Short mmCIF file of C-alpha atoms and ligand atoms in Angstrom, two decimals:
data_model
loop_
_atom_site.label_atom_id
_atom_site.label_comp_id
_atom_site.label_asym_id
_atom_site.label_seq_id
_atom_site.Cartn_x
_atom_site.Cartn_y
_atom_site.Cartn_z
CA MET Q 1070 32.70 -39.19 -1.61
CA ALA Q 1071 31.30 -38.68 1.92
CA ASP Q 1072 32.29 -41.23 4.56
CA GLN Q 1073 29.74 -43.98 4.02
CA PRO Q 1074 29.70 -47.65 2.96
CA ILE Q 1075 30.31 -48.25 -0.74
CA ILE Q 1076 29.53 -51.52 -2.53
CA LYS Q 1077 31.67 -52.85 -5.37
CA LEU Q 1078 29.40 -54.15 -8.15
CA HIS Q 1079 30.50 -57.19 -10.17
CA ASP Q 1080 31.42 -54.98 -13.15
CA GLY Q 1081 33.88 -53.08 -10.92
CA ASN Q 1082 31.76 -49.93 -10.50
CA MET Q 1083 31.19 -48.57 -7.00
CA MET Q 1084 27.74 -47.80 -5.56
CA PRO Q 1085 26.88 -46.16 -2.22
CA GLN Q 1086 25.01 -48.60 0.01
CA LEU Q 1087 22.51 -45.94 1.09
CA GLY Q 1088 20.68 -43.67 -1.34
CA LEU Q 1089 17.60 -41.50 -1.65
CA GLY Q 1090 14.46 -42.78 -3.41
CA VAL Q 1091 12.16 -40.26 -5.08
CA TRP Q 1092 9.09 -42.26 -6.12
CA GLN Q 1093 5.88 -40.24 -5.62
CA ALA Q 1094 7.81 -36.99 -5.16
CA SER Q 1095 6.57 -34.10 -7.27
CA ILE Q 1096 9.04 -32.14 -9.41
CA ASP Q 1097 9.48 -29.49 -6.76
CA GLU Q 1098 9.63 -31.97 -3.88
CA ALA Q 1099 12.17 -34.12 -5.70
CA ARG Q 1100 14.44 -31.17 -6.50
CA GLN Q 1101 14.39 -29.95 -2.90
CA ALA Q 1102 14.82 -33.47 -1.52
CA VAL Q 1103 17.84 -34.18 -3.72
CA LEU Q 1104 19.48 -30.88 -2.78
CA LYS Q 1105 18.88 -31.56 0.91
CA ALA Q 1106 20.15 -35.13 0.59
CA LEU Q 1107 23.34 -34.06 -1.18
CA GLN Q 1108 23.94 -31.45 1.49
CA VAL Q 1109 23.52 -34.06 4.24
CA GLY Q 1110 25.94 -36.44 2.53
CA TYR Q 1111 23.90 -38.81 0.35
CA ARG Q 1112 25.69 -39.62 -2.89
CA SER Q 1113 23.12 -41.87 -4.58
CA ILE Q 1114 19.73 -40.97 -6.06
CA ASP Q 1115 17.17 -43.48 -7.33
CA THR Q 1116 14.66 -42.19 -9.89
CA ALA Q 1117 12.84 -43.67 -12.89
CA ALA Q 1118 11.18 -42.52 -16.10
CA ALA Q 1119 7.88 -43.61 -14.55
CA TYR Q 1120 8.31 -41.29 -11.54
CA LYS Q 1121 8.04 -38.29 -13.86
CA ASN Q 1122 10.62 -36.33 -11.89
CA GLU Q 1123 13.86 -36.96 -13.79
CA GLU Q 1124 13.85 -33.24 -14.76
CA ALA Q 1125 13.94 -32.35 -11.07
CA ILE Q 1126 16.95 -34.55 -10.49
CA GLY Q 1127 18.61 -32.88 -13.48
CA GLN Q 1128 17.89 -29.44 -12.02
CA ALA Q 1129 19.28 -30.39 -8.61
CA LEU Q 1130 22.43 -31.85 -10.19
CA GLN Q 1131 22.94 -28.54 -11.98
CA GLU Q 1132 22.41 -26.52 -8.79
CA THR Q 1133 24.46 -28.53 -6.32
CA GLU Q 1134 28.11 -27.86 -5.65
CA VAL Q 1135 28.77 -31.59 -5.28
CA PRO Q 1136 30.69 -32.70 -8.39
CA ARG Q 1137 28.83 -34.99 -10.79
CA GLY Q 1138 31.56 -37.61 -10.43
CA GLU Q 1139 30.68 -38.06 -6.76
CA ILE Q 1140 26.98 -38.72 -7.33
CA PHE Q 1141 25.60 -42.13 -8.31
CA VAL Q 1142 22.48 -41.63 -10.45
CA THR Q 1143 20.07 -44.48 -11.15
CA THR Q 1144 17.12 -44.31 -13.51
CA LYS Q 1145 14.87 -47.00 -14.99
CA LEU Q 1146 13.39 -48.19 -18.26
CA TRP Q 1147 9.60 -48.15 -18.03
CA ASN Q 1148 7.59 -51.18 -19.15
CA TYR Q 1149 6.01 -49.73 -22.28
CA ASP Q 1150 9.47 -48.79 -23.55
CA GLN Q 1151 10.86 -52.32 -23.51
CA GLN Q 1152 10.76 -52.27 -27.32
CA ASN Q 1153 12.04 -48.70 -27.48
CA VAL Q 1154 15.09 -48.90 -25.23
CA GLN Q 1155 17.50 -46.59 -27.02
CA GLN Q 1156 14.98 -43.76 -27.30
CA ALA Q 1157 13.86 -44.20 -23.69
CA MET Q 1158 17.46 -43.96 -22.44
CA GLU Q 1159 18.13 -40.86 -24.54
CA THR Q 1160 14.95 -39.20 -23.23
CA SER Q 1161 15.96 -39.95 -19.63
CA LEU Q 1162 19.45 -38.56 -20.19
CA GLN Q 1163 18.01 -35.41 -21.72
CA LYS Q 1164 15.69 -34.88 -18.74
CA LEU Q 1165 18.50 -35.58 -16.30
CA GLN Q 1166 20.83 -33.24 -18.28
CA LEU Q 1167 23.45 -35.99 -18.24
CA GLU Q 1168 25.57 -37.75 -20.82
CA GLN Q 1169 25.68 -40.93 -18.79
CA VAL Q 1170 23.88 -42.43 -15.80
CA ASP Q 1171 25.60 -44.67 -13.29
CA LEU Q 1172 22.97 -47.39 -13.34
CA TYR Q 1173 20.13 -48.13 -15.74
CA LEU Q 1174 17.58 -50.64 -14.47
CA MET Q 1175 14.80 -52.47 -16.28
CA HIS Q 1176 11.80 -51.60 -14.09
CA TRP Q 1177 9.73 -54.83 -14.33
CA PRO Q 1178 10.07 -58.03 -16.35
CA CYS Q 1179 6.39 -58.09 -17.45
CA PRO Q 1180 6.66 -61.82 -18.22
CA GLU Q 1181 3.41 -62.04 -20.18
CA LYS Q 1182 4.68 -59.56 -22.78
CA ASP Q 1183 7.93 -61.53 -23.02
CA HIS Q 1184 10.08 -58.61 -24.24
CA TYR Q 1185 12.46 -58.51 -21.30
CA VAL Q 1186 15.27 -60.61 -22.82
CA ASP Q 1187 15.34 -58.47 -25.98
CA ALA Q 1188 15.18 -55.32 -23.84
CA TRP Q 1189 18.14 -56.62 -21.82
CA LYS Q 1190 20.13 -57.12 -25.06
CA LYS Q 1191 19.46 -53.46 -25.91
CA MET Q 1192 20.55 -52.37 -22.45
CA ILE Q 1193 23.85 -54.22 -23.00
CA GLU Q 1194 24.30 -52.04 -26.11
CA LEU Q 1195 23.56 -48.88 -24.10
CA GLN Q 1196 26.34 -49.81 -21.72
CA GLN Q 1197 28.70 -50.45 -24.65
CA GLN Q 1198 27.82 -47.00 -26.02
CA GLY Q 1199 28.74 -45.46 -22.65
CA LEU Q 1200 25.25 -44.09 -21.96
CA THR Q 1201 25.17 -45.95 -18.66
CA LYS Q 1202 28.06 -47.24 -16.56
CA SER Q 1203 26.20 -50.26 -15.21
CA ILE Q 1204 23.04 -52.16 -16.07
CA GLY Q 1205 20.67 -54.05 -13.84
CA VAL Q 1206 17.07 -55.04 -13.27
CA CYS Q 1207 14.23 -54.62 -10.80
CA ASN Q 1208 11.60 -57.08 -9.71
CA PHE Q 1209 13.19 -60.09 -11.42
CA HIS Q 1210 12.51 -63.53 -9.99
CA GLU Q 1211 14.97 -66.39 -10.39
CA SER Q 1212 13.25 -67.63 -13.55
CA HIS Q 1213 13.58 -64.21 -15.24
CA LEU Q 1214 17.21 -63.87 -14.17
CA LYS Q 1215 18.03 -67.36 -15.40
CA ARG Q 1216 16.65 -66.49 -18.83
CA VAL Q 1217 18.71 -63.30 -19.23
CA LEU Q 1218 21.83 -65.11 -18.02
CA ASP Q 1219 21.27 -68.11 -20.31
CA GLU Q 1220 20.30 -66.09 -23.37
CA THR Q 1221 22.79 -63.20 -23.14
CA GLY Q 1222 25.57 -64.31 -20.78
CA VAL Q 1223 25.49 -60.85 -19.18
CA THR Q 1224 24.59 -60.74 -15.49
CA PRO Q 1225 22.75 -57.69 -14.09
CA VAL Q 1226 24.82 -55.95 -11.41
CA VAL Q 1227 21.76 -55.19 -9.30
CA ASN Q 1228 18.30 -56.67 -8.73
CA GLN Q 1229 16.16 -54.02 -7.02
CA ILE Q 1230 13.24 -55.75 -5.32
CA GLU Q 1231 10.58 -55.00 -2.73
CA LEU Q 1232 12.32 -55.81 0.53
CA HIS Q 1233 11.56 -54.77 4.12
CA PRO Q 1234 11.17 -56.61 7.42
CA MET Q 1235 7.73 -57.96 6.42
CA LEU Q 1236 8.88 -59.20 3.00
CA GLN Q 1237 12.50 -60.30 3.12
CA GLN Q 1238 12.75 -62.47 -0.02
CA ARG Q 1239 15.61 -64.45 1.51
CA THR Q 1240 15.70 -67.15 -1.18
CA LEU Q 1241 15.94 -64.56 -3.97
CA HIS Q 1242 18.48 -62.52 -2.00
CA ALA Q 1243 20.65 -65.66 -1.62
CA TRP Q 1244 20.25 -66.54 -5.31
CA ASN Q 1245 21.29 -63.01 -6.30
CA ALA Q 1246 24.34 -63.23 -4.03
CA MET Q 1247 25.34 -66.60 -5.50
CA HIS Q 1248 25.39 -64.94 -8.94
CA GLN Q 1249 27.18 -61.76 -7.75
CA ILE Q 1250 24.00 -59.73 -8.21
CA GLN Q 1251 23.66 -57.03 -5.55
CA THR Q 1252 20.20 -56.99 -3.98
CA GLU Q 1253 18.75 -53.51 -3.52
CA SER Q 1254 15.70 -52.95 -1.30
CA TRP Q 1255 12.77 -50.88 -2.54
CA SER Q 1256 10.10 -49.70 -0.09
CA PRO Q 1257 12.74 -50.45 2.57
CA LEU Q 1258 10.72 -48.69 5.28
CA ALA Q 1259 7.57 -50.58 4.25
CA GLN Q 1260 6.27 -47.26 2.90
CA GLY Q 1261 6.38 -45.25 6.10
CA GLY Q 1262 6.79 -48.10 8.56
CA LYS Q 1263 3.37 -49.68 8.12
CA GLY Q 1264 3.22 -52.75 10.35
CA VAL Q 1265 6.96 -52.45 11.10
CA PHE Q 1266 7.78 -49.36 13.18
CA ASP Q 1267 5.35 -50.42 15.92
CA GLN Q 1268 6.81 -53.94 16.30
CA GLU Q 1269 8.25 -54.60 19.79
CA VAL Q 1270 11.65 -55.70 18.47
CA ILE Q 1271 12.03 -52.48 16.46
CA LYS Q 1272 10.86 -50.30 19.36
CA SER Q 1273 13.20 -51.97 21.85
CA LEU Q 1274 16.23 -51.70 19.54
CA ALA Q 1275 15.36 -48.04 18.94
CA LYS Q 1276 15.37 -47.52 22.70
CA LYS Q 1277 18.63 -49.45 23.19
CA TYR Q 1278 20.54 -47.46 20.54
CA GLY Q 1279 18.78 -44.10 21.04
CA LYS Q 1280 17.62 -44.21 17.41
CA THR Q 1281 14.27 -43.98 15.63
CA PRO Q 1282 12.45 -47.05 14.24
CA ALA Q 1283 13.30 -45.87 10.69
CA GLN Q 1284 17.02 -45.75 11.57
CA ILE Q 1285 16.84 -49.28 13.04
CA VAL Q 1286 15.19 -50.59 9.88
CA ILE Q 1287 17.73 -48.85 7.61
CA ARG Q 1288 20.56 -50.28 9.75
CA TRP Q 1289 19.00 -53.75 9.40
CA HIS Q 1290 19.19 -53.42 5.59
CA LEU Q 1291 22.82 -52.26 5.78
CA ASP Q 1292 23.78 -55.03 8.20
CA SER Q 1293 22.05 -57.57 5.92
CA GLY Q 1294 24.30 -56.54 3.01
CA LEU Q 1295 21.53 -54.81 1.09
CA VAL Q 1296 21.64 -51.54 -0.84
CA VAL Q 1297 18.86 -49.36 0.57
CA ILE Q 1298 17.04 -46.31 -0.84
CA PRO Q 1299 14.54 -44.88 1.66
CA LYS Q 1300 12.36 -42.15 0.19
CA SER Q 1301 11.57 -38.93 1.97
CA VAL Q 1302 10.71 -35.41 0.92
CA THR Q 1303 10.81 -34.21 4.54
CA PRO Q 1304 14.13 -32.48 5.32
CA ALA Q 1305 14.31 -33.75 8.93
CA ARG Q 1306 13.66 -37.34 7.81
CA ILE Q 1307 16.17 -37.13 4.95
CA GLU Q 1308 18.71 -36.18 7.60
CA GLU Q 1309 17.50 -38.80 10.11
CA ASN Q 1310 17.66 -41.61 7.54
CA PHE Q 1311 21.33 -40.82 6.85
CA LYS Q 1312 22.39 -40.82 10.52
CA VAL Q 1313 22.90 -44.56 10.64
CA PHE Q 1314 26.66 -44.94 10.39
CA ASP Q 1315 27.47 -44.54 14.08
CA PHE Q 1316 26.04 -47.86 15.26
CA ARG Q 1317 25.56 -51.45 14.09
CA LEU Q 1318 23.13 -54.24 14.92
CA ASP Q 1319 24.76 -57.46 16.09
CA LYS Q 1320 23.91 -60.72 14.35
CA HIS Q 1321 21.31 -61.70 16.97
CA GLU Q 1322 19.53 -58.37 16.54
CA VAL Q 1323 19.57 -58.76 12.75
CA SER Q 1324 18.07 -62.21 13.11
CA ASP Q 1325 15.43 -60.97 15.61
CA ILE Q 1326 14.20 -58.59 12.89
CA THR Q 1327 14.40 -61.42 10.37
CA LYS Q 1328 11.61 -63.10 12.37
CA LEU Q 1329 9.18 -60.35 11.30
CA ASP Q 1330 9.02 -61.77 7.77
CA SER Q 1331 5.37 -62.46 6.93
CA GLY Q 1332 5.75 -62.57 3.15
CA ASN Q 1333 3.30 -59.66 2.77
CA ARG Q 1334 3.83 -57.61 -0.37
CA LEU Q 1335 2.96 -53.93 -0.51
CA GLY Q 1336 3.47 -53.77 -4.28
CA PRO Q 1337 2.50 -56.05 -7.16
CA ASP Q 1338 3.86 -59.56 -7.69
CA PRO Q 1339 6.37 -59.40 -10.58
CA GLU Q 1340 5.15 -62.76 -11.83
CA THR Q 1341 1.71 -61.38 -12.61
CA PHE Q 1342 2.35 -57.63 -13.08
CA ASN Q 1343 2.39 -56.72 -16.75
CA GLY Q 1344 1.34 -53.04 -16.56
N1 NAP N 1490 11.89 -50.68 -8.68
C1 NAP N 1490 10.66 -50.58 -8.26
O1 NAP N 1490 9.74 -51.22 -8.79
C2 NAP N 1490 10.37 -49.69 -7.10
C3 NAP N 1490 9.09 -49.69 -6.51
C4 NAP N 1490 8.87 -48.85 -5.43
C5 NAP N 1490 9.87 -48.02 -4.95
N2 NAP N 1490 11.10 -48.02 -5.58
C6 NAP N 1490 12.20 -47.12 -5.10
O2 NAP N 1490 12.37 -47.32 -3.70
C7 NAP N 1490 12.26 -46.06 -3.04
C8 NAP N 1490 11.76 -46.22 -1.63
O3 NAP N 1490 10.53 -46.90 -1.59
P1 NAP N 1490 9.12 -46.18 -1.25
O4 NAP N 1490 9.17 -44.78 -1.65
O5 NAP N 1490 8.07 -47.05 -1.84
O6 NAP N 1490 8.93 -46.36 0.31
P2 NAP N 1490 9.83 -46.22 1.66
O7 NAP N 1490 11.14 -45.62 1.40
O8 NAP N 1490 9.75 -47.56 2.30
O9 NAP N 1490 8.90 -45.24 2.52
C9 NAP N 1490 8.67 -43.92 2.10
C10 NAP N 1490 7.62 -43.34 3.05
O10 NAP N 1490 8.15 -43.31 4.37
C11 NAP N 1490 8.12 -41.99 4.88
N3 NAP N 1490 9.36 -41.82 5.67
C12 NAP N 1490 10.62 -41.65 5.21
N4 NAP N 1490 11.50 -41.55 6.21
C13 NAP N 1490 10.79 -41.68 7.34
C14 NAP N 1490 11.13 -41.64 8.70
N5 NAP N 1490 12.39 -41.46 9.09
N6 NAP N 1490 10.14 -41.79 9.63
C15 NAP N 1490 8.85 -41.95 9.24
N7 NAP N 1490 8.47 -42.01 7.95
C16 NAP N 1490 9.41 -41.86 7.01
C17 NAP N 1490 8.05 -41.08 3.68
O11 NAP N 1490 7.38 -39.89 3.98
P3 NAP N 1490 7.84 -38.41 3.50
O12 NAP N 1490 8.37 -38.52 2.10
O13 NAP N 1490 6.55 -37.65 3.58
O14 NAP N 1490 8.87 -37.94 4.48
C18 NAP N 1490 7.24 -41.93 2.71
O15 NAP N 1490 5.86 -41.79 2.98
C19 NAP N 1490 11.30 -45.28 -3.97
O16 NAP N 1490 11.27 -43.90 -3.68
C20 NAP N 1490 11.87 -45.64 -5.31
O17 NAP N 1490 13.05 -44.88 -5.55
C21 NAP N 1490 11.36 -48.83 -6.63
#
């Protein structure tokens, strides 16, 4: 694997701390983006059944010269498949042209439907069958996590949540850490830096380190112990977002960025999203 930080998950599997997200990338964009990312050194790709580009990831994995064993592939169970978990996993694997993914995540809890505990039990079976190495969740609040822990005894390795300087979810991040659940940041750049890249603290750190605002924000995630998956389909940005291993923010700089937290969500609230 390329020289980059790797996180050990509580089930013993290893996950690169920086990966490429491909939400809202078309089939062609996603294929090109993954090939570019692998060439630059990324070894982790985050897709989902709902992104409708798993085929593109499969194509890129076939085309690349990077061995499958070096690439960490994540996909996700979409909400309307919570009662159809086995079939959904098999469909994803077929599209990805894989026999196993590295991480399978439940995309949302959808608390009103109340299927997420049963879906989690099925995901445990998928892991036992070897169709996925690790299992985790996205968008779970403490109450949802407590239920899966209490009712199954199996702790997700990852909780992928909306997390960027404006929405830091520090209580949930701490709760995850206490239970050995790795927090992974989605929309880590606040979807193109909205309300973040133009903040004085980000601009002055960018100047100090000779980096771009996006690189400062990605470094803040890394230095906060988060797994981070910035999305880009632009070759220069894919490259830029990976050039973050030659500097570090000190703890005062991390905490200066922490002050930007306004609690503003860009996506839906998992408590009320049941789509
Ligand atoms: N589990 C969930 O519910 C969930 C929800 C949302 C997202 N996610 C995952 O998280 C990933 C990342 O989140 P996201 O896609 O919402 O947003 P993001 O990574 O915060 O931002 C992506 C946007 O930033 C732009 N961008 C990328 N690098 C940049 C740079 N260096 N400078 C300026 N702009 C830059 C991209 O443009 P270009 O592409 O045009 O370069 C794109 O418009 C997703 O792709 C997906 O894999 C998961």
